[in-house]
mmCIF file of C-alpha atoms and ligand atoms in Angstrom:
data_model
loop_
_atom_site.group_PDB
_atom_site.id
_atom_site.type_symbol
_atom_site.label_atom_id
_atom_site.label_comp_id
_atom_site.label_asym_id
_atom_site.label_seq_id
_atom_site.Cartn_x
_atom_site.Cartn_y
_atom_site.Cartn_z
ATOM 1 C CA MET A 1 -10.148 6.451 3.619
ATOM 2 C CA PHE A 2 -6.553 6.798 3.638
ATOM 3 C CA TRP A 3 -5.025 5.399 0.256
ATOM 4 C CA GLY A 4 -1.505 5.830 0.857
ATOM 5 C CA GLY A 5 -1.443 2.112 3.231
ATOM 6 C CA LYS A 6 0.668 -0.361 2.096
ATOM 7 C CA LEU A 7 2.256 -3.267 3.716
ATOM 8 C CA LYS A 8 5.629 -3.432 2.860
ATOM 9 C CA LEU A 9 7.596 -7.350 2.680
ATOM 10 C CA GLN A 10 10.301 -8.433 3.620
ATOM 11 C CA GLU A 11 13.011 -9.762 1.108
ATOM 12 C CA TYR A 12 12.522 -13.173 1.645
ATOM 13 C CA GLN A 13 8.700 -12.756 1.315
ATOM 14 C CA SER A 14 8.992 -11.038 -2.138
ATOM 15 C CA LYS A 15 11.090 -13.758 -3.491
ATOM 16 C CA ARG A 16 9.198 -16.277 -2.342
ATOM 17 C CA ILE A 17 6.000 -14.344 -4.527
ATOM 18 C CA PHE A 18 8.072 -13.739 -7.415
ATOM 19 C CA ALA A 19 8.944 -17.860 -7.621
ATOM 20 C CA ARG A 20 5.908 -18.450 -7.759
ATOM 21 C CA TYR A 21 5.048 -16.701 -10.687
ATOM 22 C CA GLY A 22 8.643 -18.563 -12.485
ATOM 23 C CA VAL A 23 10.995 -15.751 -11.095
ATOM 24 C CA PRO A 24 14.299 -17.339 -10.906
ATOM 25 C CA ILE A 25 15.986 -16.845 -7.156
ATOM 26 C CA PRO A 26 18.955 -17.993 -5.364
ATOM 27 C CA GLU A 27 18.307 -21.023 -3.199
ATOM 28 C CA GLY A 28 18.212 -20.470 0.624
ATOM 29 C CA GLY A 29 16.508 -20.198 3.612
ATOM 30 C CA VAL A 30 15.918 -17.383 6.874
ATOM 31 C CA ALA A 31 17.553 -17.933 9.918
ATOM 32 C CA THR A 32 16.931 -16.311 13.888
ATOM 33 C CA THR A 33 19.787 -17.409 14.563
ATOM 34 C CA PRO A 34 23.565 -17.978 13.918
ATOM 35 C CA GLN A 35 22.815 -21.700 14.231
ATOM 36 C CA GLU A 36 20.482 -21.318 12.059
ATOM 37 C CA ALA A 37 22.274 -19.511 9.676
ATOM 38 C CA ARG A 38 24.833 -21.796 9.358
ATOM 39 C CA GLU A 39 22.799 -25.084 9.462
ATOM 40 C CA ILE A 40 21.573 -23.447 5.847
ATOM 41 C CA ALA A 41 25.393 -22.877 4.874
ATOM 42 C CA GLU A 42 26.145 -26.426 5.506
ATOM 43 C CA ARG A 43 22.242 -27.752 3.799
ATOM 44 C CA LEU A 44 23.618 -25.647 0.947
ATOM 45 C CA GLY A 45 27.295 -26.846 0.833
ATOM 46 C CA LYS A 46 28.062 -23.909 -1.526
ATOM 47 C CA PRO A 47 29.726 -19.878 -0.177
ATOM 48 C CA VAL A 48 26.683 -18.132 0.748
ATOM 49 C CA VAL A 49 25.546 -14.127 1.187
ATOM 50 C CA VAL A 50 24.107 -13.336 4.912
ATOM 51 C CA LYS A 51 21.588 -10.685 4.325
ATOM 52 C CA ALA A 52 19.899 -8.417 7.182
ATOM 53 C CA GLN A 53 16.121 -8.630 6.626
ATOM 54 C CA VAL A 54 15.016 -5.085 7.898
ATOM 55 C CA LEU A 55 12.109 -2.781 5.580
ATOM 56 C CA VAL A 56 14.865 -0.503 4.350
ATOM 57 C CA GLY A 57 17.125 -0.280 1.222
ATOM 58 C CA GLY A 58 20.986 0.372 1.258
ATOM 59 C CA ARG A 59 21.643 -2.612 3.862
ATOM 60 C CA GLY A 60 24.731 -3.597 1.313
ATOM 61 C CA LYS A 61 26.026 0.130 2.140
ATOM 62 C CA ALA A 62 25.047 -0.132 5.605
ATOM 63 C CA GLY A 63 27.014 -3.405 6.231
ATOM 64 C CA GLY A 64 24.151 -5.758 6.675
ATOM 65 C CA ILE A 65 24.867 -8.346 3.673
ATOM 66 C CA LYS A 66 27.734 -10.550 3.553
ATOM 67 C CA LEU A 67 29.419 -13.298 1.991
ATOM 68 C CA ALA A 68 30.663 -16.392 3.994
ATOM 69 C CA GLU A 69 32.802 -19.091 2.147
ATOM 70 C CA THR A 70 32.101 -21.698 4.982
ATOM 71 C CA PRO A 71 29.204 -22.438 7.199
ATOM 72 C CA GLU A 72 31.155 -21.136 10.448
ATOM 73 C CA GLU A 73 31.620 -18.171 8.825
ATOM 74 C CA ALA A 74 28.082 -17.875 7.967
ATOM 75 C CA GLU A 75 27.577 -18.249 11.467
ATOM 76 C CA THR A 76 30.246 -15.464 12.489
ATOM 77 C CA ILE A 77 28.930 -13.070 10.136
ATOM 78 C CA ALA A 78 25.239 -14.033 11.085
ATOM 79 C CA ALA A 79 25.907 -13.211 14.561
ATOM 80 C CA GLN A 80 27.268 -10.006 13.396
ATOM 81 C CA ILE A 81 24.220 -9.321 11.523
ATOM 82 C CA LEU A 82 21.421 -10.399 13.669
ATOM 83 C CA ASP A 83 23.248 -8.060 16.528
ATOM 84 C CA MET A 84 23.025 -4.605 13.969
ATOM 85 C CA ASP A 85 20.341 -1.516 13.838
ATOM 86 C CA ILE A 86 20.466 -0.893 9.861
ATOM 87 C CA ARG A 87 18.763 3.128 9.834
ATOM 88 C CA GLY A 88 16.829 2.391 13.528
ATOM 89 C CA LEU A 89 15.714 -1.170 12.871
ATOM 90 C CA PRO A 90 16.913 -3.810 14.467
ATOM 91 C CA VAL A 91 17.862 -7.076 12.741
ATOM 92 C CA ARG A 92 15.601 -9.906 14.050
ATOM 93 C CA SER A 93 16.903 -12.607 10.396
ATOM 94 C CA VAL A 94 19.153 -13.001 8.150
ATOM 95 C CA LEU A 95 18.347 -14.725 4.710
ATOM 96 C CA VAL A 96 21.000 -16.920 4.131
ATOM 97 C CA GLU A 97 21.212 -17.845 -0.165
ATOM 98 C CA GLU A 98 23.976 -19.823 -2.673
ATOM 99 C CA ALA A 99 26.136 -16.704 -3.373
ATOM 100 C CA ALA A 100 25.705 -15.197 -6.666
ATOM 101 C CA ASP A 101 28.122 -15.130 -9.470
ATOM 102 C CA ILE A 102 26.973 -11.683 -11.119
ATOM 103 C CA ALA A 103 28.343 -10.328 -14.056
ATOM 104 C CA SER A 104 26.208 -7.783 -14.336
ATOM 105 C CA GLU A 105 23.470 -5.510 -12.279
ATOM 106 C CA ILE A 106 19.752 -4.914 -13.252
ATOM 107 C CA TYR A 107 17.119 -2.837 -12.234
ATOM 108 C CA LEU A 108 13.489 -4.116 -12.997
ATOM 109 C CA GLY A 109 10.329 -3.082 -11.599
ATOM 110 C CA VAL A 110 6.646 -2.651 -11.943
ATOM 111 C CA VAL A 111 5.368 0.650 -10.410
ATOM 112 C CA ILE A 112 2.561 2.948 -10.642
ATOM 113 C CA ASP A 113 3.113 6.245 -12.003
ATOM 114 C CA ARG A 114 0.600 8.893 -10.888
ATOM 115 C CA ALA A 115 1.407 10.851 -13.781
ATOM 116 C CA ALA A 116 0.975 8.635 -16.504
ATOM 117 C CA LYS A 117 -2.262 7.221 -14.681
ATOM 118 C CA GLY A 118 -0.852 3.282 -14.946
ATOM 119 C CA LEU A 119 1.471 0.912 -14.339
ATOM 120 C CA VAL A 120 4.339 1.125 -15.646
ATOM 121 C CA MET A 121 7.256 -1.038 -16.486
ATOM 122 C CA MET A 122 10.579 0.669 -15.873
ATOM 123 C CA ALA A 123 14.106 -1.212 -16.341
ATOM 124 C CA SER A 124 17.993 0.308 -16.130
ATOM 125 C CA LEU A 125 21.456 -1.083 -17.035
ATOM 126 C CA GLU A 126 22.509 0.857 -13.408
ATOM 127 C CA GLY A 127 21.367 -1.702 -11.443
ATOM 128 C CA GLY A 128 22.231 -2.281 -7.470
ATOM 129 C CA VAL A 129 22.227 1.448 -7.412
ATOM 130 C CA GLU A 130 18.380 2.583 -5.895
ATOM 131 C CA ILE A 131 16.607 3.881 -9.044
ATOM 132 C CA GLU A 132 15.469 7.446 -7.393
ATOM 133 C CA GLU A 133 19.952 8.329 -7.568
ATOM 134 C CA VAL A 134 19.578 6.906 -11.564
ATOM 135 C CA ALA A 135 16.857 9.051 -12.384
ATOM 136 C CA ARG A 136 17.963 11.855 -10.681
ATOM 137 C CA ARG A 137 21.547 11.532 -12.640
ATOM 138 C CA THR A 138 20.988 9.683 -15.510
ATOM 139 C CA PRO A 139 17.745 9.427 -16.525
ATOM 140 C CA GLU A 140 18.356 8.446 -20.151
ATOM 141 C CA LYS A 141 19.493 5.133 -18.950
ATOM 142 C CA ILE A 142 16.163 3.971 -17.661
ATOM 143 C CA VAL A 143 13.519 2.892 -19.980
ATOM 144 C CA LYS A 144 10.165 2.768 -19.218
ATOM 145 C CA ALA A 145 7.113 0.527 -20.434
ATOM 146 C CA PRO A 146 3.889 2.233 -19.668
ATOM 147 C CA ILE A 147 1.543 -0.990 -19.599
ATOM 148 C CA ASP A 148 -2.062 -0.084 -20.868
ATOM 149 C CA PRO A 149 -4.543 -1.029 -18.093
ATOM 150 C CA PHE A 150 -7.217 -3.365 -20.669
ATOM 151 C CA LEU A 151 -4.781 -4.973 -22.483
ATOM 152 C CA GLY A 152 -1.819 -5.333 -19.919
ATOM 153 C CA LEU A 153 1.825 -6.045 -20.437
ATOM 154 C CA GLN A 154 2.510 -6.549 -23.891
ATOM 155 C CA ASP A 155 5.074 -9.331 -25.002
ATOM 156 C CA TYR A 156 6.599 -6.453 -27.438
ATOM 157 C CA GLN A 157 6.796 -4.159 -24.806
ATOM 158 C CA VAL A 158 9.098 -6.581 -22.727
ATOM 159 C CA ARG A 159 11.276 -6.813 -25.667
ATOM 160 C CA GLU A 160 11.472 -3.334 -26.522
ATOM 161 C CA VAL A 161 12.812 -2.576 -22.648
ATOM 162 C CA ALA A 162 15.022 -6.015 -22.990
ATOM 163 C CA TYR A 163 16.484 -4.221 -26.329
ATOM 164 C CA GLY A 164 16.684 -0.617 -24.752
ATOM 165 C CA ILE A 165 18.734 -1.803 -21.981
ATOM 166 C CA GLY A 166 20.954 -3.396 -24.004
ATOM 167 C CA LEU A 167 19.228 -7.162 -23.272
ATOM 168 C CA GLY A 168 18.893 -9.419 -26.443
ATOM 169 C CA GLY A 169 20.434 -12.606 -27.695
ATOM 170 C CA ASP A 170 20.649 -15.531 -25.540
ATOM 171 C CA LEU A 171 19.319 -13.147 -22.707
ATOM 172 C CA MET A 172 15.578 -12.665 -24.164
ATOM 173 C CA ARG A 173 13.779 -15.653 -23.525
ATOM 174 C CA GLY A 174 14.849 -15.396 -19.752
ATOM 175 C CA PHE A 175 14.367 -11.741 -19.619
ATOM 176 C CA VAL A 176 10.668 -11.826 -21.061
ATOM 177 C CA LYS A 177 9.693 -14.997 -18.212
ATOM 178 C CA VAL A 178 10.894 -12.811 -15.493
ATOM 179 C CA ALA A 179 9.422 -9.266 -16.711
ATOM 180 C CA ARG A 180 5.974 -11.318 -16.980
ATOM 181 C CA GLY A 181 6.392 -12.991 -13.911
ATOM 182 C CA LEU A 182 7.118 -9.412 -12.047
ATOM 183 C CA TYR A 183 3.612 -8.192 -14.299
ATOM 184 C CA ILE A 184 1.144 -10.921 -13.216
ATOM 185 C CA ALA A 185 2.315 -11.244 -9.220
ATOM 186 C CA PHE A 186 1.821 -7.791 -8.880
ATOM 187 C CA MET A 187 -1.592 -7.530 -10.323
ATOM 188 C CA GLU A 188 -2.547 -10.500 -8.696
ATOM 189 C CA CYS A 189 -0.999 -9.637 -5.492
ATOM 190 C CA ASP A 190 -2.867 -5.980 -5.651
ATOM 191 C CA ALA A 191 0.648 -4.665 -5.127
ATOM 192 C CA SER A 192 1.565 -1.051 -5.425
ATOM 193 C CA LEU A 193 5.533 -1.790 -6.148
ATOM 194 C CA ALA A 194 6.699 -4.866 -7.464
ATOM 195 C CA GLU A 195 10.800 -4.425 -7.705
ATOM 196 C CA ILE A 196 13.916 -6.733 -8.662
ATOM 197 C CA ASN A 197 16.980 -4.364 -8.171
ATOM 198 C CA PRO A 198 19.324 -5.891 -8.517
ATOM 199 C CA LEU A 199 18.163 -8.597 -11.388
ATOM 200 C CA VAL A 200 21.764 -10.237 -12.405
ATOM 201 C CA VAL A 201 23.350 -11.400 -14.871
ATOM 202 C CA THR A 202 25.352 -14.374 -13.850
ATOM 203 C CA GLY A 203 28.776 -15.742 -14.871
ATOM 204 C CA GLY A 204 26.838 -18.216 -16.964
ATOM 205 C CA ARG A 205 24.355 -15.913 -18.870
ATOM 206 C CA THR A 206 21.684 -16.392 -16.902
ATOM 207 C CA LEU A 207 19.144 -14.607 -15.035
ATOM 208 C CA LEU A 208 19.020 -14.394 -10.942
ATOM 209 C CA ALA A 209 17.034 -12.441 -9.101
ATOM 210 C CA VAL A 210 18.795 -11.449 -5.875
ATOM 211 C CA ASP A 211 16.885 -8.798 -4.445
ATOM 212 C CA ALA A 212 13.434 -8.493 -4.423
ATOM 213 C CA LYS A 213 10.584 -5.633 -3.191
ATOM 214 C CA MET A 214 7.136 -5.642 -2.825
ATOM 215 C CA LEU A 215 4.569 -3.422 -1.711
ATOM 216 C CA LEU A 216 1.233 -4.417 -0.992
ATOM 217 C CA ASP A 217 -2.420 -2.357 -1.327
ATOM 218 C CA ASP A 218 -3.428 -2.208 2.461
ATOM 219 C CA ASN A 219 -7.068 -1.769 1.227
ATOM 220 C CA ALA A 220 -7.128 -4.387 -1.298
ATOM 221 C CA LEU A 221 -5.824 -7.107 1.781
ATOM 222 C CA PHE A 222 -9.317 -8.331 2.167
ATOM 223 C CA ARG A 223 -8.432 -10.085 -0.922
ATOM 224 C CA HIS A 224 -5.670 -12.272 0.053
ATOM 225 C CA PRO A 225 -5.762 -13.299 3.609
ATOM 226 C CA GLU A 226 -2.690 -15.386 2.809
ATOM 227 C CA LEU A 227 -0.547 -11.935 2.109
ATOM 228 C CA ALA A 228 -2.202 -10.036 5.304
ATOM 229 C CA GLU A 229 -0.823 -12.398 7.374
ATOM 230 C CA MET A 230 2.616 -11.466 5.986
ATOM 231 C CA ARG A 231 2.664 -8.063 7.389
ATOM 232 C CA ASN A 232 5.791 -7.943 9.530
ATOM 233 C CA LEU A 233 4.314 -7.022 12.837
ATOM 234 C CA GLU A 234 7.170 -6.583 15.008
ATOM 235 C CA GLU A 235 8.337 -4.129 12.572
ATOM 236 C CA GLU A 236 5.040 -1.803 13.520
ATOM 237 C CA THR A 237 5.868 0.794 16.641
ATOM 238 C CA PRO A 238 3.400 0.029 19.316
ATOM 239 C CA ALA A 239 1.395 3.168 18.033
ATOM 240 C CA GLU A 240 0.792 2.071 14.881
ATOM 241 C CA ARG A 241 -0.098 -0.910 15.960
ATOM 242 C CA GLU A 242 -3.013 0.700 17.947
ATOM 243 C CA ALA A 243 -3.639 3.070 15.334
ATOM 244 C CA ARG A 244 -4.331 0.048 13.186
ATOM 245 C CA GLY A 245 -7.018 -1.939 15.833
ATOM 246 C CA HIS A 246 -8.746 1.986 15.818
ATOM 247 C CA GLY A 247 -8.721 2.813 12.458
ATOM 248 C CA ILE A 248 -6.248 5.142 12.779
ATOM 249 C CA SER A 249 -3.894 5.950 9.801
ATOM 250 C CA TYR A 250 -0.748 6.646 11.809
ATOM 251 C CA VAL A 251 2.359 7.451 10.721
ATOM 252 C CA GLN A 252 4.883 8.461 13.173
ATOM 253 C CA LEU A 253 7.772 10.721 12.341
ATOM 254 C CA ASP A 254 10.499 12.200 14.312
ATOM 255 C CA GLY A 255 9.123 16.064 14.740
ATOM 256 C CA THR A 256 7.456 17.574 17.622
ATOM 257 C CA ILE A 257 4.056 19.197 16.611
ATOM 258 C CA GLY A 258 1.538 15.986 16.690
ATOM 259 C CA CYS A 259 -1.176 16.421 14.109
ATOM 260 C CA MET A 260 -4.780 14.857 14.696
ATOM 261 C CA VAL A 261 -6.787 16.075 11.086
ATOM 262 C CA ASN A 262 -9.539 14.070 9.422
ATOM 263 C CA GLY A 263 -8.798 13.434 5.555
ATOM 264 C CA ALA A 264 -5.386 12.446 4.741
ATOM 265 C CA GLY A 265 -4.974 15.459 1.960
ATOM 266 C CA LEU A 266 -5.749 17.575 4.641
ATOM 267 C CA ALA A 267 -3.242 16.263 6.722
ATOM 268 C CA MET A 268 -0.958 16.382 4.319
ATOM 269 C CA ALA A 269 -1.357 19.948 4.008
ATOM 270 C CA THR A 270 -1.345 20.446 7.443
ATOM 271 C CA MET A 271 2.316 18.977 7.627
ATOM 272 C CA ASP A 272 3.279 20.922 5.159
ATOM 273 C CA LEU A 273 1.833 24.178 6.863
ATOM 274 C CA THR A 274 3.547 23.469 9.831
ATOM 275 C CA LYS A 275 7.108 22.786 8.176
ATOM 276 C CA LEU A 276 6.130 26.452 6.006
ATOM 277 C CA TYR A 277 6.254 28.265 9.442
ATOM 278 C CA GLY A 278 9.685 26.482 10.493
ATOM 279 C CA GLY A 279 7.870 23.809 12.866
ATOM 280 C CA SER A 280 8.255 19.583 12.239
ATOM 281 C CA PRO A 281 5.420 17.253 12.443
ATOM 282 C CA ALA A 282 5.560 14.788 14.714
ATOM 283 C CA ASN A 283 3.165 12.166 13.224
ATOM 284 C CA PHE A 284 0.999 11.830 10.227
ATOM 285 C CA LEU A 285 -2.628 10.887 11.185
ATOM 286 C CA ASP A 286 -5.957 10.644 9.959
ATOM 287 C CA ILE A 287 -8.872 10.085 11.777
ATOM 288 C CA GLY A 288 -11.025 9.170 8.738
ATOM 289 C CA GLY A 289 -14.455 10.306 7.983
ATOM 290 C CA GLY A 290 -17.018 10.209 10.615
ATOM 291 C CA ALA A 291 -14.890 9.517 13.594
ATOM 292 C CA LYS A 292 -16.852 9.450 16.680
ATOM 293 C CA ALA A 293 -15.524 10.566 20.069
ATOM 294 C CA GLU A 294 -13.964 7.282 20.871
ATOM 295 C CA ARG A 295 -11.409 7.000 18.187
ATOM 296 C CA VAL A 296 -10.864 11.214 18.571
ATOM 297 C CA ALA A 297 -9.966 10.063 22.049
ATOM 298 C CA ALA A 298 -7.720 7.251 20.951
ATOM 299 C CA ALA A 299 -5.945 9.240 18.738
ATOM 300 C CA LEU A 300 -4.751 11.853 20.986
ATOM 301 C CA ARG A 301 -3.851 9.372 23.514
ATOM 302 C CA LEU A 302 -1.512 8.799 20.254
ATOM 303 C CA ILE A 303 -0.415 11.378 19.699
ATOM 304 C CA LEU A 304 0.093 12.271 23.550
ATOM 305 C CA SER A 305 2.236 9.195 24.002
ATOM 306 C CA ASP A 306 4.966 9.585 21.610
ATOM 307 C CA GLU A 307 7.748 11.761 23.785
ATOM 308 C CA ASN A 308 8.304 14.135 21.384
ATOM 309 C CA VAL A 309 5.665 15.775 21.230
ATOM 310 C CA LYS A 310 5.641 19.736 22.285
ATOM 311 C CA ALA A 311 2.462 20.283 20.762
ATOM 312 C CA VAL A 312 -0.987 19.033 19.354
ATOM 313 C CA LEU A 313 -1.967 20.190 16.570
ATOM 314 C CA ILE A 314 -5.886 19.528 15.685
ATOM 315 C CA ASN A 315 -6.970 20.563 12.607
ATOM 316 C CA ILE A 316 -11.063 19.310 11.898
ATOM 317 C CA PHE A 317 -12.681 20.100 8.379
ATOM 318 C CA GLY A 318 -16.499 18.729 9.439
ATOM 319 C CA GLY A 319 -18.393 17.453 6.788
ATOM 320 C CA ILE A 320 -19.394 13.918 7.545
ATOM 321 C CA THR A 321 -17.318 14.447 10.576
ATOM 322 C CA ARG A 322 -18.957 16.672 13.246
ATOM 323 C CA CYS A 323 -16.825 19.087 15.348
ATOM 324 C CA ASP A 324 -19.311 18.344 18.368
ATOM 325 C CA GLU A 325 -17.983 14.843 18.553
ATOM 326 C CA VAL A 326 -14.540 15.484 17.831
ATOM 327 C CA ALA A 327 -14.684 17.787 20.365
ATOM 328 C CA LYS A 328 -15.948 15.188 23.340
ATOM 329 C CA GLY A 329 -13.575 13.063 22.006
ATOM 330 C CA ILE A 330 -10.531 15.057 22.985
ATOM 331 C CA LEU A 331 -12.279 15.634 26.226
ATOM 332 C CA THR A 332 -12.701 12.714 26.582
ATOM 333 C CA ALA A 333 -8.567 11.464 26.335
ATOM 334 C CA LEU A 334 -8.250 15.000 28.383
ATOM 335 C CA GLU A 335 -9.804 12.956 31.369
ATOM 336 C CA GLU A 336 -7.427 10.169 30.918
ATOM 337 C CA VAL A 337 -4.062 11.911 29.829
ATOM 338 C CA GLU A 338 -3.091 14.113 32.274
ATOM 339 C CA THR A 339 -0.792 16.274 29.763
ATOM 340 C CA ASP A 340 0.468 20.016 29.930
ATOM 341 C CA VAL A 341 1.191 20.032 26.301
ATOM 342 C CA PRO A 342 -0.429 22.984 24.951
ATOM 343 C CA MET A 343 -3.240 22.316 22.068
ATOM 344 C CA ILE A 344 -4.145 24.520 19.020
ATOM 345 C CA ALA A 345 -7.413 23.493 17.533
ATOM 346 C CA ARG A 346 -9.005 24.201 14.794
ATOM 347 C CA LEU A 347 -12.560 23.144 13.941
ATOM 348 C CA VAL A 348 -14.631 24.071 11.205
ATOM 349 C CA GLY A 349 -17.771 23.159 9.479
ATOM 350 C CA THR A 350 -20.353 20.286 10.816
ATOM 351 C CA ASN A 351 -21.764 21.699 14.428
ATOM 352 C CA GLU A 352 -18.018 23.361 14.479
ATOM 353 C CA GLU A 353 -20.076 26.187 17.339
ATOM 354 C CA GLU A 354 -20.884 22.751 19.340
ATOM 355 C CA GLY A 355 -17.667 22.285 19.497
ATOM 356 C CA ARG A 356 -15.811 25.224 20.197
ATOM 357 C CA ALA A 357 -18.688 25.575 23.282
ATOM 358 C CA ILE A 358 -17.802 21.974 24.332
ATOM 359 C CA LEU A 359 -13.771 23.093 23.619
ATOM 360 C CA ALA A 360 -14.254 26.321 26.281
ATOM 361 C CA GLU A 361 -14.023 24.468 29.051
ATOM 362 C CA ALA A 362 -10.949 22.835 27.939
ATOM 363 C CA LYS A 363 -7.737 24.260 28.191
ATOM 364 C CA MET A 364 -7.213 25.229 24.373
ATOM 365 C CA ILE A 365 -6.099 27.465 21.940
ATOM 366 C CA THR A 366 -7.824 28.430 18.974
ATOM 367 C CA ALA A 367 -8.023 29.305 15.417
ATOM 368 C CA THR A 368 -10.098 30.240 12.385
ATOM 369 C CA THR A 369 -7.656 29.105 9.871
ATOM 370 C CA LEU A 370 -4.931 26.318 9.016
ATOM 371 C CA GLU A 371 -2.313 29.139 8.580
ATOM 372 C CA GLU A 372 -3.003 30.683 11.957
ATOM 373 C CA ALA A 373 -3.858 27.094 13.579
ATOM 374 C CA ALA A 374 0.018 26.301 11.466
ATOM 375 C CA GLN A 375 1.662 29.335 13.229
ATOM 376 C CA LYS A 376 0.401 28.874 16.719
ATOM 377 C CA ALA A 377 1.431 25.637 17.222
ATOM 378 C CA VAL A 378 4.682 26.072 15.779
ATOM 379 C CA ALA A 379 4.940 29.208 18.607
ATOM 380 C CA ALA A 380 3.450 26.716 21.101
ATOM 381 C CA ALA A 381 5.989 23.608 20.560
ATOM 382 C CA SER A 382 9.388 26.147 20.586
ATOM 383 C CA ALA A 383 7.672 28.112 23.876
ATOM 384 C CA TYR A 384 7.234 24.851 25.151
ATOM 385 C CA ASN A 385 10.859 23.496 24.719
ATOM 386 C CA GLU A 386 12.455 26.415 26.017
ATOM 387 C CA TRP A 387 9.995 25.972 28.705
ATOM 388 C CA THR A 388 10.836 22.172 29.528
HETATM 389 P P1 GDP B 401 20.264 -3.777 -0.735
HETATM 390 O O1 GDP B 401 21.212 -3.321 -0.385
HETATM 391 O O2 GDP B 401 19.041 -3.662 0.531
HETATM 392 O O3 GDP B 401 19.503 -3.090 -1.785
HETATM 393 O O4 GDP B 401 20.474 -5.144 -1.117
HETATM 394 P P2 GDP B 401 20.634 -6.127 -2.343
HETATM 395 O O5 GDP B 401 20.340 -7.173 -1.668
HETATM 396 O O6 GDP B 401 20.683 -5.526 -3.260
HETATM 397 O O7 GDP B 401 22.520 -6.206 -2.187
HETATM 398 C C1 GDP B 401 23.332 -4.603 -2.494
HETATM 399 C C2 GDP B 401 24.555 -5.066 -2.872
HETATM 400 O O8 GDP B 401 25.207 -6.591 -2.673
HETATM 401 C C3 GDP B 401 23.659 -5.775 -4.758
HETATM 402 O O9 GDP B 401 23.378 -4.553 -5.826
HETATM 403 C C4 GDP B 401 25.492 -7.002 -5.167
HETATM 404 O O10 GDP B 401 25.556 -5.875 -5.130
HETATM 405 C C5 GDP B 401 25.753 -7.260 -3.772
HETATM 406 N N1 GDP B 401 25.198 -8.790 -3.600
HETATM 407 C C6 GDP B 401 23.937 -9.097 -3.139
HETATM 408 N N2 GDP B 401 23.847 -10.596 -2.868
HETATM 409 C C7 GDP B 401 24.884 -11.153 -3.398
HETATM 410 C C8 GDP B 401 25.496 -12.444 -4.029
HETATM 411 O O11 GDP B 401 25.434 -13.491 -3.810
HETATM 412 N N3 GDP B 401 26.737 -12.161 -4.474
HETATM 413 C C9 GDP B 401 27.560 -11.367 -4.499
HETATM 414 N N4 GDP B 401 28.678 -11.047 -5.244
HETATM 415 N N5 GDP B 401 27.440 -9.679 -4.487
HETATM 416 C C10 GDP B 401 25.609 -9.615 -3.718
HETATM 417 MN MN1 MN B 402 19.080 -3.861 -3.441
#
């Protein structure tokens, strides 16, 4: 099983969830047309901010967030933003909400800290900036509270976090409410990230979640059918959607070497070695344990449907997965898809001899070690590049 799987929610979806847990959010609505944006602005009757809903950060810098004084202006700006691509993602909807009166910006997040083997609440007075950047440049500005899995987030911890970022006095009650709400939202939704960046201190000294981000654990979605429905299908590439249908973990990347591997760890190692030898992976792909020929064929079809792929590296460690099944799947796929893309196969483990015998029919470069396979794939990809 691939345990990096997660469902990314849009800002407006994350905000709605946080609001259910008592986090104050600006009033507003989602629009897919400039007219709708205008109507929302009219209803709000005050200056608004129009925000691109795409699943990447840094929308502000990319021009995807703009203030509008009037409904007419909101309409014009929404038209511009709905026409944009932000980091390659087309903007299909905008969030129109009352503009916040920002005195200062805070970062507040509940994240999984793998090193601490648990959840951590993190906060920083450097809000609005990506937390990774704060962590790199001024780590002392981040305050962390490790959360005990049995005790949960304690109020004293929240107060420590608040004092740690210089938030006391009149803002304390509000902060405790936001922090607890964020933590409970994380827990009840089986999230892997819940983040408010920025959490704003307004001119009137109240707190307001101006941005929201939530990642949900794919493997827990069966417990949350209403959250599973929030999946932003339009954000998935057709290939990623197809992969999900076949039970394959697939993430498209922009390199030239297509990888088919069983096991997430082995897939990572395969990608690392491909990089080490000067190549670049076209995808992450885990066919999972015990894959049958049909799933292998689907995986290979997926890889070959990516035009950037100049070589395919098949790296299978047969345990529960049988190498002969994998080999059969490869032949099935090759019968359907005509291709001259070079393929490198490394099949070791259960039924490897049978697997190799089946593949002898196919034109396939073979390798016994992962290093050898990666090197051959990199060489084949660059040769294919020059050749085409
Ligand atoms: P991101 O760039 O994708 O992280 O989008 P954010 O929602 O975090 O917005 C980026 C920045 O735009 C914030 O840090 C704020 O400085 C600014 N911003 C967002 N909404 C408002 C608003 O309602 N009023 C004002 N004045 N600034 C805003
Ligand atoms: Mn933000």
